[in-house]
PDB file of C-alpha atoms in Angstrom:
ATOM      1  CA  MET A   1       0.000   0.000   0.000  1.00 58.00           C
ATOM      2  CA  ASP A   2       2.847   2.404   0.828  1.00 62.00           C
ATOM      3  CA  GLN A   3       4.346   1.789  -2.607  1.00 60.00           C
ATOM      4  CA  ILE A   4       1.022   2.510  -4.314  1.00 59.00           C
ATOM      5  CA  LEU A   5       0.531   5.740  -2.341  1.00 59.00           C
ATOM      6  CA  SER A   6       4.100   6.827  -3.054  1.00 65.00           C
ATOM      7  CA  LEU A   7       3.746   6.181  -6.792  1.00 62.00           C
ATOM      8  CA  ALA A   8       0.362   7.907  -6.826  1.00 61.00           C
ATOM      9  CA  ALA A   9       1.758  10.972  -5.061  1.00 64.00           C
ATOM     10  CA  THR A  10       4.738  11.128  -7.432  1.00 66.00           C
ATOM     11  CA  ASN A  11       2.471  10.700 -10.463  1.00 64.00           C
ATOM     12  CA  LEU A  12      -0.024  13.322  -9.284  1.00 71.00           C
ATOM     13  CA  LEU A  13       2.767  15.873  -8.929  1.00 74.00           C
ATOM     14  CA  SER A  14       4.391  15.082 -12.273  1.00 80.00           C
ATOM     15  CA  PRO A  15       4.330  17.732 -15.034  1.00 86.00           C
ATOM     16  CA  ILE A  16       2.144  15.614 -17.328  1.00 84.00           C
ATOM     17  CA  ILE A  17      -0.619  15.107 -14.723  1.00 84.00           C
ATOM     18  CA  LEU A  18      -0.499  18.727 -13.568  1.00 89.00           C
ATOM     19  CA  SER A  19      -0.760  19.834 -17.198  1.00 91.00           C
ATOM     20  CA  PHE A  20      -3.870  17.695 -17.631  1.00 88.00           C
ATOM     21  CA  ALA A  21      -5.322  19.093 -14.384  1.00 88.00           C
ATOM     22  CA  LEU A  22      -4.690  22.650 -15.591  1.00 94.00           C
ATOM     23  CA  GLY A  23      -6.624  21.917 -18.771  1.00 91.00           C
ATOM     24  CA  VAL A  24      -9.585  20.455 -16.863  1.00 89.00           C
ATOM     25  CA  LEU A  25      -9.727  23.374 -14.429  1.00 93.00           C
ATOM     26  CA  ALA A  26      -9.448  25.921 -17.246  1.00 94.00           C
ATOM     27  CA  ALA A  27     -12.324  24.299 -19.120  1.00 90.00           C
ATOM     28  CA  LEU A  28     -14.528  24.026 -16.031  1.00 89.00           C
ATOM     29  CA  ALA A  29     -13.825  27.707 -15.289  1.00 93.00           C
ATOM     30  CA  ARG A  30     -14.888  28.535 -18.876  1.00 92.00           C
ATOM     31  CA  SER A  31     -11.504  30.004 -19.786  1.00 94.00           C
ATOM     32  CA  ASP A  32     -10.936  30.838 -23.461  1.00 92.00           C
ATOM     33  CA  LEU A  33      -7.680  28.829 -23.429  1.00 93.00           C
ATOM     34  CA  SER A  34      -7.614  26.540 -26.455  1.00 91.00           C
ATOM     35  CA  PHE A  35      -5.294  24.881 -28.958  1.00 91.00           C
ATOM     36  CA  PRO A  36      -5.768  25.275 -32.720  1.00 91.00           C
ATOM     37  CA  GLU A  37      -6.974  21.985 -34.156  1.00 87.00           C
ATOM     38  CA  ALA A  38      -3.949  21.755 -36.463  1.00 90.00           C
ATOM     39  CA  VAL A  39      -1.564  22.128 -33.503  1.00 91.00           C
ATOM     40  CA  ALA A  40      -3.373  19.463 -31.471  1.00 87.00           C
ATOM     41  CA  LYS A  41      -3.314  17.095 -34.437  1.00 86.00           C
ATOM     42  CA  GLY A  42       0.359  17.814 -35.017  1.00 90.00           C
ATOM     43  CA  MET A  43       1.196  16.941 -31.411  1.00 90.00           C
ATOM     44  CA  SER A  44      -0.722  13.651 -31.624  1.00 85.00           C
ATOM     45  CA  ILE A  45       1.111  12.743 -34.848  1.00 88.00           C
ATOM     46  CA  TYR A  46       4.445  13.500 -33.176  1.00 91.00           C
ATOM     47  CA  LEU A  47       3.663  11.368 -30.104  1.00 87.00           C
ATOM     48  CA  LEU A  48       2.411   8.429 -32.166  1.00 83.00           C
ATOM     49  CA  PHE A  49       5.449   8.520 -34.436  1.00 90.00           C
ATOM     50  CA  ALA A  50       7.894   8.818 -31.531  1.00 89.00           C
ATOM     51  CA  ILE A  51       6.450   5.986 -29.467  1.00 84.00           C
ATOM     52  CA  GLY A  52       6.098   3.722 -32.513  1.00 86.00           C
ATOM     53  CA  PHE A  53       9.641   4.413 -33.741  1.00 90.00           C
ATOM     54  CA  LYS A  54      11.211   3.798 -30.334  1.00 86.00           C
ATOM     55  CA  GLY A  55       9.219   0.578 -30.009  1.00 83.00           C
ATOM     56  CA  GLY A  56      10.488  -0.629 -33.375  1.00 85.00           C
ATOM     57  CA  VAL A  57      14.087   0.129 -32.366  1.00 88.00           C
ATOM     58  CA  SER A  58      13.613  -1.874 -29.163  1.00 80.00           C
ATOM     59  CA  VAL A  59      12.335  -4.854 -31.137  1.00 80.00           C
ATOM     60  CA  ALA A  60      15.294  -4.583 -33.532  1.00 83.00           C
ATOM     61  CA  ASP A  61      17.638  -4.775 -30.545  1.00 78.00           C
ATOM     62  CA  HIS A  62      15.630  -7.551 -28.860  1.00 72.00           C
ATOM     63  CA  GLY A  63      14.797  -9.636 -31.922  1.00 76.00           C
ATOM     64  CA  ILE A  64      11.521 -11.294 -32.925  1.00 77.00           C
ATOM     65  CA  ASP A  65      10.601 -14.301 -30.830  1.00 79.00           C
ATOM     66  CA  ALA A  66       7.638 -16.445 -29.793  1.00 85.00           C
ATOM     67  CA  ARG A  67       6.794 -14.219 -26.818  1.00 87.00           C
ATOM     68  CA  LEU A  68       6.302 -11.234 -29.129  1.00 87.00           C
ATOM     69  CA  ALA A  69       3.944 -13.245 -31.348  1.00 89.00           C
ATOM     70  CA  LEU A  70       2.013 -14.576 -28.348  1.00 94.00           C
ATOM     71  CA  SER A  71       1.728 -11.062 -26.924  1.00 93.00           C
ATOM     72  CA  LEU A  72       0.202  -9.828 -30.171  1.00 90.00           C
ATOM     73  CA  VAL A  73      -2.290 -12.705 -30.222  1.00 94.00           C
ATOM     74  CA  ALA A  74      -3.146 -12.091 -26.568  1.00 96.00           C
ATOM     75  CA  GLY A  75      -3.685  -8.372 -27.212  1.00 93.00           C
ATOM     76  CA  ILE A  76      -6.052  -9.069 -30.102  1.00 93.00           C
ATOM     77  CA  ALA A  77      -7.966 -11.625 -28.021  1.00 96.00           C
ATOM     78  CA  LEU A  78      -8.292  -9.147 -25.138  1.00 96.00           C
ATOM     79  CA  SER A  79      -9.570  -6.452 -27.469  1.00 94.00           C
ATOM     80  CA  PHE A  80     -12.241  -8.828 -28.767  1.00 94.00           C
ATOM     81  CA  ALA A  81     -13.244 -10.081 -25.306  1.00 96.00           C
ATOM     82  CA  LEU A  82     -13.221  -6.956 -23.120  1.00 97.00           C
ATOM     83  CA  PRO A  83     -16.196  -5.296 -24.898  1.00 95.00           C
ATOM     84  CA  LEU A  84     -18.297  -8.389 -24.160  1.00 95.00           C
ATOM     85  CA  ILE A  85     -17.515  -8.033 -20.448  1.00 96.00           C
ATOM     86  CA  ALA A  86     -18.117  -4.283 -20.551  1.00 96.00           C
ATOM     87  CA  PHE A  87     -21.426  -4.788 -22.353  1.00 95.00           C
ATOM     88  CA  ALA A  88     -22.624  -7.265 -19.715  1.00 94.00           C
ATOM     89  CA  LEU A  89     -21.646  -4.883 -16.900  1.00 95.00           C
ATOM     90  CA  LEU A  90     -23.331  -1.937 -18.592  1.00 93.00           C
ATOM     91  CA  ARG A  91     -26.577  -3.837 -19.086  1.00 91.00           C
ATOM     92  CA  PHE A  92     -26.495  -4.898 -15.434  1.00 92.00           C
ATOM     93  CA  MET A  93     -25.355  -1.628 -13.840  1.00 91.00           C
ATOM     94  CA  THR A  94     -26.985   1.028 -16.014  1.00 87.00           C
ATOM     95  CA  GLY A  95     -30.208   1.774 -17.818  1.00 82.00           C
ATOM     96  CA  LEU A  96     -28.456   2.186 -21.158  1.00 88.00           C
ATOM     97  CA  SER A  97     -30.116   0.772 -24.246  1.00 88.00           C
ATOM     98  CA  ARG A  98     -28.525  -2.137 -26.086  1.00 89.00           C
ATOM     99  CA  LEU A  99     -27.284   0.284 -28.762  1.00 90.00           C
ATOM    100  CA  ASP A 100     -25.642   2.738 -26.354  1.00 91.00           C
ATOM    101  CA  ALA A 101     -24.223  -0.067 -24.217  1.00 92.00           C
ATOM    102  CA  ALA A 102     -22.573  -1.649 -27.276  1.00 92.00           C
ATOM    103  CA  ALA A 103     -21.139   1.710 -28.361  1.00 91.00           C
ATOM    104  CA  VAL A 104     -19.685   2.345 -24.890  1.00 94.00           C
ATOM    105  CA  ALA A 105     -18.369  -1.230 -24.648  1.00 94.00           C
ATOM    106  CA  ALA A 106     -16.342  -0.772 -27.843  1.00 92.00           C
ATOM    107  CA  HIS A 107     -14.348   2.007 -26.191  1.00 93.00           C
ATOM    108  CA  TYR A 108     -13.323  -0.271 -23.317  1.00 95.00           C
ATOM    109  CA  GLY A 109     -11.856  -2.988 -25.515  1.00 92.00           C
ATOM    110  CA  SER A 110      -9.833  -0.590 -27.618  1.00 91.00           C
ATOM    111  CA  ILE A 111      -7.010   1.459 -26.108  1.00 90.00           C
ATOM    112  CA  SER A 112      -5.994   5.002 -25.223  1.00 90.00           C
ATOM    113  CA  ILE A 113      -2.576   5.564 -26.752  1.00 87.00           C
ATOM    114  CA  VAL A 114      -2.094   8.680 -24.589  1.00 87.00           C
ATOM    115  CA  THR A 115      -2.638   6.619 -21.424  1.00 92.00           C
ATOM    116  CA  PHE A 116      -0.113   4.125 -22.804  1.00 92.00           C
ATOM    117  CA  VAL A 117       2.413   6.898 -23.491  1.00 88.00           C
ATOM    118  CA  ALA A 118       1.887   8.365 -20.016  1.00 89.00           C
ATOM    119  CA  ALA A 119       2.438   4.913 -18.494  1.00 92.00           C
ATOM    120  CA  THR A 120       5.705   4.440 -20.409  1.00 90.00           C
ATOM    121  CA  SER A 121       6.804   7.820 -19.092  1.00 86.00           C
ATOM    122  CA  VAL A 122       6.017   6.760 -15.508  1.00 88.00           C
ATOM    123  CA  LEU A 123       7.904   3.487 -15.981  1.00 90.00           C
ATOM    124  CA  GLU A 124      10.949   5.290 -17.380  1.00 86.00           C
ATOM    125  CA  GLY A 125      10.874   7.745 -14.476  1.00 83.00           C
ATOM    126  CA  SER A 126      10.774   4.807 -12.053  1.00 85.00           C
ATOM    127  CA  GLY A 127      13.660   3.041 -13.811  1.00 88.00           C
ATOM    128  CA  ILE A 128      11.447   0.112 -14.889  1.00 91.00           C
ATOM    129  CA  THR A 129      12.144  -1.347 -18.326  1.00 88.00           C
ATOM    130  CA  SER A 130       9.518  -2.906 -20.576  1.00 90.00           C
ATOM    131  CA  GLU A 131       9.347  -4.831 -23.819  1.00 89.00           C
ATOM    132  CA  GLY A 132       9.576  -2.439 -26.778  1.00 84.00           C
ATOM    133  CA  TYR A 133       7.081  -4.483 -28.762  1.00 87.00           C
ATOM    134  CA  MET A 134       4.258  -3.506 -26.397  1.00 91.00           C
ATOM    135  CA  VAL A 135       3.617  -0.589 -28.761  1.00 87.00           C
ATOM    136  CA  ALA A 136       2.831  -3.180 -31.456  1.00 86.00           C
ATOM    137  CA  VAL A 137       0.401  -4.829 -29.033  1.00 90.00           C
ATOM    138  CA  ALA A 138      -1.210  -1.404 -28.525  1.00 89.00           C
ATOM    139  CA  ALA A 139      -1.678  -0.992 -32.280  1.00 83.00           C
ATOM    140  CA  ALA A 140      -3.121  -4.502 -32.569  1.00 85.00           C
ATOM    141  CA  MET A 141      -5.708  -3.710 -29.882  1.00 88.00           C
ATOM    142  CA  GLU A 142      -7.180  -0.652 -31.636  1.00 81.00           C
ATOM    143  CA  ALA A 143      -9.640  -2.308 -34.035  1.00 81.00           C
ATOM    144  CA  PRO A 144     -10.905  -5.702 -32.736  1.00 87.00           C
ATOM    145  CA  ALA A 145     -13.041  -4.052 -30.034  1.00 89.00           C
ATOM    146  CA  ILE A 146     -14.939  -2.143 -32.698  1.00 84.00           C
ATOM    147  CA  LEU A 147     -15.757  -5.410 -34.456  1.00 84.00           C
ATOM    148  CA  SER A 148     -16.973  -6.927 -31.184  1.00 88.00           C
ATOM    149  CA  ALA A 149     -19.362  -4.023 -30.613  1.00 86.00           C
ATOM    150  CA  LEU A 150     -20.670  -4.265 -34.163  1.00 82.00           C
ATOM    151  CA  TRP A 151     -21.213  -7.987 -33.666  1.00 84.00           C
ATOM    152  CA  LEU A 152     -23.215  -7.299 -30.498  1.00 85.00           C
ATOM    153  CA  ILE A 153     -25.537  -5.081 -32.515  1.00 80.00           C
ATOM    154  CA  SER A 154     -25.605  -6.984 -35.806  1.00 72.00           C
ATOM    155  CA  ARG A 155     -26.060 -10.536 -34.490  1.00 66.00           C
ATOM    156  CA  GLY A 156     -29.823 -10.044 -34.488  1.00 50.00           C
ATOM    157  CA  GLN A 157     -29.895  -8.483 -37.946  1.00 52.00           C
ATOM    158  CA  ALA A 158     -30.296 -10.659 -40.998  1.00 43.00           C
ATOM    159  CA  ASP A 159     -28.696  -8.198 -43.413  1.00 45.00           C
ATOM    160  CA  GLY A 160     -25.596  -7.462 -41.333  1.00 47.00           C
ATOM    161  CA  ARG A 161     -25.449  -3.958 -42.811  1.00 45.00           C
ATOM    162  CA  ARG A 162     -23.272  -2.577 -40.040  1.00 53.00           C
ATOM    163  CA  MET A 163     -20.342  -4.841 -40.957  1.00 56.00           C
ATOM    164  CA  ASP A 164     -19.953  -3.507 -44.526  1.00 64.00           C
ATOM    165  CA  PRO A 165     -16.536  -3.530 -46.299  1.00 68.00           C
ATOM    166  CA  GLU A 166     -16.251   0.282 -46.358  1.00 67.00           C
ATOM    167  CA  LEU A 167     -16.485   0.429 -42.580  1.00 65.00           C
ATOM    168  CA  MET A 168     -13.935  -2.390 -42.250  1.00 68.00           C
ATOM    169  CA  ARG A 169     -11.565  -0.438 -44.483  1.00 71.00           C
ATOM    170  CA  GLU A 170     -12.018   2.719 -42.389  1.00 67.00           C
ATOM    171  CA  ILE A 171     -11.331   0.804 -39.171  1.00 67.00           C
ATOM    172  CA  MET A 172      -8.198  -0.955 -40.410  1.00 69.00           C
ATOM    173  CA  LEU A 173      -6.769   2.169 -42.093  1.00 73.00           C
ATOM    174  CA  ASN A 174      -7.467   4.436 -39.127  1.00 70.00           C
ATOM    175  CA  GLY A 175      -4.754   7.100 -39.020  1.00 75.00           C
ATOM    176  CA  SER A 176      -3.480   6.216 -35.553  1.00 74.00           C
ATOM    177  CA  ILE A 177      -3.096   2.544 -36.486  1.00 75.00           C
ATOM    178  CA  VAL A 178      -1.301   3.358 -39.749  1.00 83.00           C
ATOM    179  CA  LEU A 179       1.070   5.796 -38.032  1.00 85.00           C
ATOM    180  CA  LEU A 180       1.845   3.518 -35.076  1.00 80.00           C
ATOM    181  CA  VAL A 181       2.471   0.456 -37.228  1.00 83.00           C
ATOM    182  CA  GLY A 182       4.341   2.413 -39.895  1.00 89.00           C
ATOM    183  CA  SER A 183       6.703   4.159 -37.478  1.00 89.00           C
ATOM    184  CA  PHE A 184       7.192   0.871 -35.631  1.00 87.00           C
ATOM    185  CA  VAL A 185       8.291  -0.781 -38.892  1.00 90.00           C
ATOM    186  CA  ILE A 186      10.614   2.133 -39.724  1.00 94.00           C
ATOM    187  CA  GLY A 187      12.186   1.907 -36.265  1.00 90.00           C
ATOM    188  CA  GLY A 188      12.590  -1.850 -36.649  1.00 88.00           C
ATOM    189  CA  ILE A 189      14.285  -1.485 -40.036  1.00 93.00           C
ATOM    190  CA  THR A 190      16.643   1.345 -39.124  1.00 93.00           C
ATOM    191  CA  GLY A 191      17.372   0.192 -35.562  1.00 90.00           C
ATOM    192  CA  ALA A 192      19.742   2.006 -33.200  1.00 89.00           C
ATOM    193  CA  ASP A 193      21.485   3.819 -36.073  1.00 92.00           C
ATOM    194  CA  GLY A 194      18.185   5.338 -37.175  1.00 92.00           C
ATOM    195  CA  LEU A 195      17.369   6.392 -33.629  1.00 91.00           C
ATOM    196  CA  ALA A 196      20.760   8.067 -33.240  1.00 92.00           C
ATOM    197  CA  ARG A 197      20.074  10.206 -36.326  1.00 93.00           C
ATOM    198  CA  ILE A 198      16.771  11.632 -35.045  1.00 93.00           C
ATOM    199  CA  GLU A 199      17.244  11.263 -31.288  1.00 91.00           C
ATOM    200  CA  SER A 200      17.254  15.017 -30.740  1.00 91.00           C
ATOM    201  CA  PHE A 201      13.808  15.155 -32.347  1.00 92.00           C
ATOM    202  CA  ILE A 202      11.927  12.214 -30.843  1.00 88.00           C
ATOM    203  CA  VAL A 203      13.620  11.752 -27.444  1.00 86.00           C
ATOM    204  CA  SER A 204      14.509  15.089 -25.856  1.00 86.00           C
ATOM    205  CA  PRO A 205      11.309  17.044 -26.764  1.00 91.00           C
ATOM    206  CA  PHE A 206       8.993  14.097 -26.002  1.00 88.00           C
ATOM    207  CA  GLN A 207       8.097  14.987 -22.393  1.00 87.00           C
ATOM    208  CA  GLY A 208       7.419  18.625 -23.240  1.00 91.00           C
ATOM    209  CA  VAL A 209       5.145  17.784 -26.165  1.00 91.00           C
ATOM    210  CA  LEU A 210       3.343  15.229 -23.988  1.00 88.00           C
ATOM    211  CA  CYS A 211       2.670  17.932 -21.357  1.00 91.00           C
ATOM    212  CA  LEU A 212       1.164  20.264 -23.961  1.00 93.00           C
ATOM    213  CA  PHE A 213      -0.886  17.456 -25.475  1.00 88.00           C
ATOM    214  CA  LEU A 214      -2.278  16.495 -22.065  1.00 87.00           C
ATOM    215  CA  LEU A 215      -3.095  20.144 -21.397  1.00 92.00           C
ATOM    216  CA  ASP A 216      -5.223  20.039 -24.550  1.00 90.00           C
ATOM    217  CA  MET A 217      -6.735  16.699 -23.479  1.00 85.00           C
ATOM    218  CA  GLY A 218      -7.604  18.284 -20.127  1.00 87.00           C
ATOM    219  CA  LEU A 219      -9.416  21.075 -21.938  1.00 89.00           C
ATOM    220  CA  VAL A 220     -11.372  18.553 -23.997  1.00 83.00           C
ATOM    221  CA  ALA A 221     -12.177  16.409 -20.944  1.00 81.00           C
ATOM    222  CA  GLY A 222     -13.223  19.450 -18.910  1.00 85.00           C
ATOM    223  CA  ARG A 223     -15.591  20.636 -21.624  1.00 84.00           C
ATOM    224  CA  GLY A 224     -17.033  17.139 -21.856  1.00 77.00           C
ATOM    225  CA  LEU A 225     -17.651  17.023 -18.124  1.00 78.00           C
ATOM    226  CA  ARG A 226     -19.237  20.467 -18.190  1.00 80.00           C
ATOM    227  CA  GLU A 227     -21.517  19.734 -21.132  1.00 73.00           C
ATOM    228  CA  GLY A 228     -22.192  16.019 -20.601  1.00 67.00           C
ATOM    229  CA  GLY A 229     -22.625  16.019 -16.838  1.00 63.00           C
ATOM    230  CA  ALA A 230     -26.247  14.982 -17.247  1.00 64.00           C
ATOM    231  CA  VAL A 231     -25.202  11.499 -18.408  1.00 66.00           C
ATOM    232  CA  LEU A 232     -23.078  10.843 -15.302  1.00 70.00           C
ATOM    233  CA  ARG A 233     -25.730   9.078 -13.309  1.00 80.00           C
ATOM    234  CA  PRO A 234     -24.409   6.758 -10.557  1.00 84.00           C
ATOM    235  CA  GLY A 235     -24.508   3.606 -12.699  1.00 87.00           C
ATOM    236  CA  PRO A 236     -22.445   4.842 -15.674  1.00 89.00           C
ATOM    237  CA  LEU A 237     -20.120   6.804 -13.379  1.00 89.00           C
ATOM    238  CA  VAL A 238     -19.309   3.737 -11.278  1.00 93.00           C
ATOM    239  CA  PHE A 239     -18.871   1.670 -14.442  1.00 95.00           C
ATOM    240  CA  GLY A 240     -16.296   4.194 -15.725  1.00 93.00           C
ATOM    241  CA  MET A 241     -14.128   3.457 -12.687  1.00 94.00           C
ATOM    242  CA  ILE A 242     -14.921  -0.254 -12.204  1.00 95.00           C
ATOM    243  CA  MET A 243     -14.267  -1.372 -15.773  1.00 97.00           C
ATOM    244  CA  PRO A 244     -10.601  -0.223 -15.743  1.00 97.00           C
ATOM    245  CA  LEU A 245     -10.031  -2.325 -12.626  1.00 97.00           C
ATOM    246  CA  VAL A 246     -11.694  -5.344 -14.242  1.00 97.00           C
ATOM    247  CA  GLY A 247      -9.695  -4.890 -17.443  1.00 97.00           C
ATOM    248  CA  SER A 248      -6.404  -4.356 -15.616  1.00 97.00           C
ATOM    249  CA  THR A 249      -6.935  -7.552 -13.602  1.00 97.00           C
ATOM    250  CA  ILE A 250      -7.390  -9.531 -16.822  1.00 97.00           C
ATOM    251  CA  GLY A 251      -4.350  -7.770 -18.282  1.00 97.00           C
ATOM    252  CA  LEU A 252      -2.312  -8.679 -15.183  1.00 97.00           C
ATOM    253  CA  LEU A 253      -3.148 -12.376 -15.530  1.00 97.00           C
ATOM    254  CA  THR A 254      -2.397 -12.245 -19.260  1.00 97.00           C
ATOM    255  CA  GLY A 255       0.969 -10.557 -18.737  1.00 96.00           C
ATOM    256  CA  LEU A 256       1.979 -13.078 -16.073  1.00 96.00           C
ATOM    257  CA  LEU A 257       0.983 -16.021 -18.298  1.00 96.00           C
ATOM    258  CA  LEU A 258       3.064 -14.552 -21.122  1.00 95.00           C
ATOM    259  CA  GLY A 259       6.059 -14.167 -18.802  1.00 94.00           C
ATOM    260  CA  LEU A 260       6.433 -10.449 -19.468  1.00 94.00           C
ATOM    261  CA  SER A 261       8.762  -8.238 -17.453  1.00 94.00           C
ATOM    262  CA  THR A 262       7.449  -5.976 -14.690  1.00 94.00           C
ATOM    263  CA  GLY A 263       7.144  -3.098 -17.145  1.00 94.00           C
ATOM    264  CA  GLY A 264       5.528  -5.329 -19.756  1.00 95.00           C
ATOM    265  CA  VAL A 265       2.926  -6.583 -17.273  1.00 96.00           C
ATOM    266  CA  ALA A 266       2.190  -3.003 -16.181  1.00 96.00           C
ATOM    267  CA  LEU A 267       1.702  -1.912 -19.793  1.00 96.00           C
ATOM    268  CA  MET A 268      -0.552  -4.901 -20.524  1.00 97.00           C
ATOM    269  CA  MET A 269      -2.631  -3.829 -17.522  1.00 97.00           C
ATOM    270  CA  VAL A 270      -2.743  -0.242 -18.799  1.00 97.00           C
ATOM    271  CA  LEU A 271      -3.808  -1.329 -22.289  1.00 96.00           C
ATOM    272  CA  SER A 272      -6.548  -3.558 -20.862  1.00 97.00           C
ATOM    273  CA  ALA A 273      -7.743  -0.810 -18.515  1.00 96.00           C
ATOM    274  CA  SER A 274      -7.792   2.129 -20.914  1.00 94.00           C
ATOM    275  CA  ALA A 275     -10.650   3.355 -23.077  1.00 93.00           C
ATOM    276  CA  SER A 276     -10.380   4.778 -26.578  1.00 88.00           C
ATOM    277  CA  TYR A 277     -11.547   8.319 -27.302  1.00 82.00           C
ATOM    278  CA  ILE A 278     -10.112   8.800 -30.813  1.00 75.00           C
ATOM    279  CA  ALA A 279     -10.415   5.743 -33.072  1.00 74.00           C
ATOM    280  CA  VAL A 280     -13.589   4.222 -31.625  1.00 83.00           C
ATOM    281  CA  PRO A 281     -15.713   7.415 -31.508  1.00 81.00           C
ATOM    282  CA  ALA A 282     -14.902   7.986 -35.187  1.00 71.00           C
ATOM    283  CA  ALA A 283     -16.001   4.432 -36.027  1.00 75.00           C
ATOM    284  CA  MET A 284     -19.140   4.689 -33.890  1.00 80.00           C
ATOM    285  CA  ARG A 285     -20.227   7.867 -35.693  1.00 77.00           C
ATOM    286  CA  VAL A 286     -20.181   5.881 -38.937  1.00 72.00           C
ATOM    287  CA  ALA A 287     -21.394   2.472 -37.751  1.00 75.00           C
ATOM    288  CA  LEU A 288     -23.814   3.427 -34.964  1.00 79.00           C
ATOM    289  CA  PRO A 289     -24.926   7.016 -35.664  1.00 80.00           C
ATOM    290  CA  GLU A 290     -28.003   6.474 -33.483  1.00 84.00           C
ATOM    291  CA  ALA A 291     -25.833   5.941 -30.374  1.00 84.00           C
ATOM    292  CA  ASN A 292     -25.480   8.925 -28.057  1.00 83.00           C
ATOM    293  CA  PRO A 293     -21.899  10.308 -28.325  1.00 82.00           C
ATOM    294  CA  SER A 294     -22.245  12.330 -25.125  1.00 79.00           C
ATOM    295  CA  ILE A 295     -22.467   9.055 -23.196  1.00 85.00           C
ATOM    296  CA  TYR A 296     -19.477   7.213 -24.623  1.00 88.00           C
ATOM    297  CA  LEU A 297     -17.241  10.289 -24.895  1.00 84.00           C
ATOM    298  CA  THR A 298     -18.005  11.493 -21.370  1.00 85.00           C
ATOM    299  CA  LEU A 299     -17.328   8.062 -19.891  1.00 90.00           C
ATOM    300  CA  SER A 300     -14.129   7.316 -21.826  1.00 91.00           C
ATOM    301  CA  LEU A 301     -12.567  10.789 -21.809  1.00 86.00           C
ATOM    302  CA  GLY A 302     -14.209  12.448 -18.810  1.00 85.00           C
ATOM    303  CA  VAL A 303     -14.174   9.554 -16.312  1.00 90.00           C
ATOM    304  CA  THR A 304     -11.894   6.648 -17.246  1.00 94.00           C
ATOM    305  CA  PHE A 305      -9.063   8.689 -18.794  1.00 91.00           C
ATOM    306  CA  PRO A 306      -8.468  10.926 -15.724  1.00 89.00           C
ATOM    307  CA  PHE A 307      -9.007   7.939 -13.404  1.00 93.00           C
ATOM    308  CA  ASN A 308      -6.240   6.028 -15.160  1.00 93.00           C
ATOM    309  CA  LEU A 309      -3.890   9.021 -15.315  1.00 88.00           C
ATOM    310  CA  THR A 310      -4.186   9.963 -11.658  1.00 86.00           C
ATOM    311  CA  LEU A 311      -4.823   6.694  -9.792  1.00 89.00           C
ATOM    312  CA  GLY A 312      -4.834   3.809 -12.243  1.00 92.00           C
ATOM    313  CA  ILE A 313      -1.278   3.945 -13.616  1.00 92.00           C
ATOM    314  CA  PRO A 314       0.415   4.076 -10.177  1.00 89.00           C
ATOM    315  CA  LEU A 315      -1.831   1.227  -9.018  1.00 91.00           C
ATOM    316  CA  TYR A 316      -1.065  -0.918 -12.077  1.00 94.00           C
ATOM    317  CA  VAL A 317       2.696  -0.329 -11.785  1.00 92.00           C
ATOM    318  CA  ALA A 318       2.672  -1.176  -8.063  1.00 90.00           C
ATOM    319  CA  VAL A 319       0.585  -4.336  -8.572  1.00 92.00           C
ATOM    320  CA  ALA A 320       2.781  -5.454 -11.489  1.00 94.00           C
ATOM    321  CA  SER A 321       5.899  -4.900  -9.377  1.00 91.00           C
ATOM    322  CA  PHE A 322       4.456  -6.935  -6.534  1.00 90.00           C
ATOM    323  CA  ALA A 323       3.191  -9.730  -8.791  1.00 93.00           C
ATOM    324  CA  THR A 324       6.493 -10.108 -10.656  1.00 91.00           C
ATOM    325  CA  GLY A 325       8.772  -9.463  -7.711  1.00 85.00           C
ATOM    326  CA  GLY A 326      10.199  -6.446  -9.554  1.00 70.00           C
TER     327      GLY A 326
END
């Protein structure tokens, strides 16, 4: 418990968390602070490229082995399965319709790459190493959850219109997936030599860009809380904090079965506990336009995202350290 409290206190006082908190408070206070959309998009592209490239370099140094392949398979399986668990909990705990419950569930099988990046930053600050290929696992977990949610809706439909090829193409060619996988491949091909050439660009500025990006995310989350507060009834609110704990427990067991390092187990827990607020909302707007976006965006970005940033990540790192003896 002391370790968890210590990590939580350190994390809460870190620049990235305080930047997020500033954004939330500014939005709740109705400040006119904002980021131009092009700047926010540019920062997200930078972070995705940097984390993917560094992951590819780590794999080049480590080499491809059976554990990497099994980790990818496990990540895909988790992304398919977690929405089914989330859907069952939502139907039990909340009064959400089948449509809205499926849309929300999709977010909790996919991943938040920003939560993943923040967790890698915490691990590095704590001197805990992790498998570089976990970024590939993150990319693999983006899309399957969307398919699970569509299956939950379409299984009672004879025409299966929601699973059309155009939607499948949009899901698989989502910009974040393409950028993560592409930069990962580039890092794997160029290796340490490639990293040395652009180290001053993707290593040194990384923490600063992450702080600014989380400031923007805080603004977005704060506006969502202010405008979507009506959806935060007790049932959905509790779900937004319970589901990360359920997912992280499954991720812990998966990481231990795979024999991952302490950092790898912690990241598997983070991936299983996080909720998407970029790729999945875009897919839901196309596939399930009747679903209420204020519900799934408020829960994923306004409840689960700050829960994971402030309390979840320190808890997952502490539990992974205890479970692995790290």
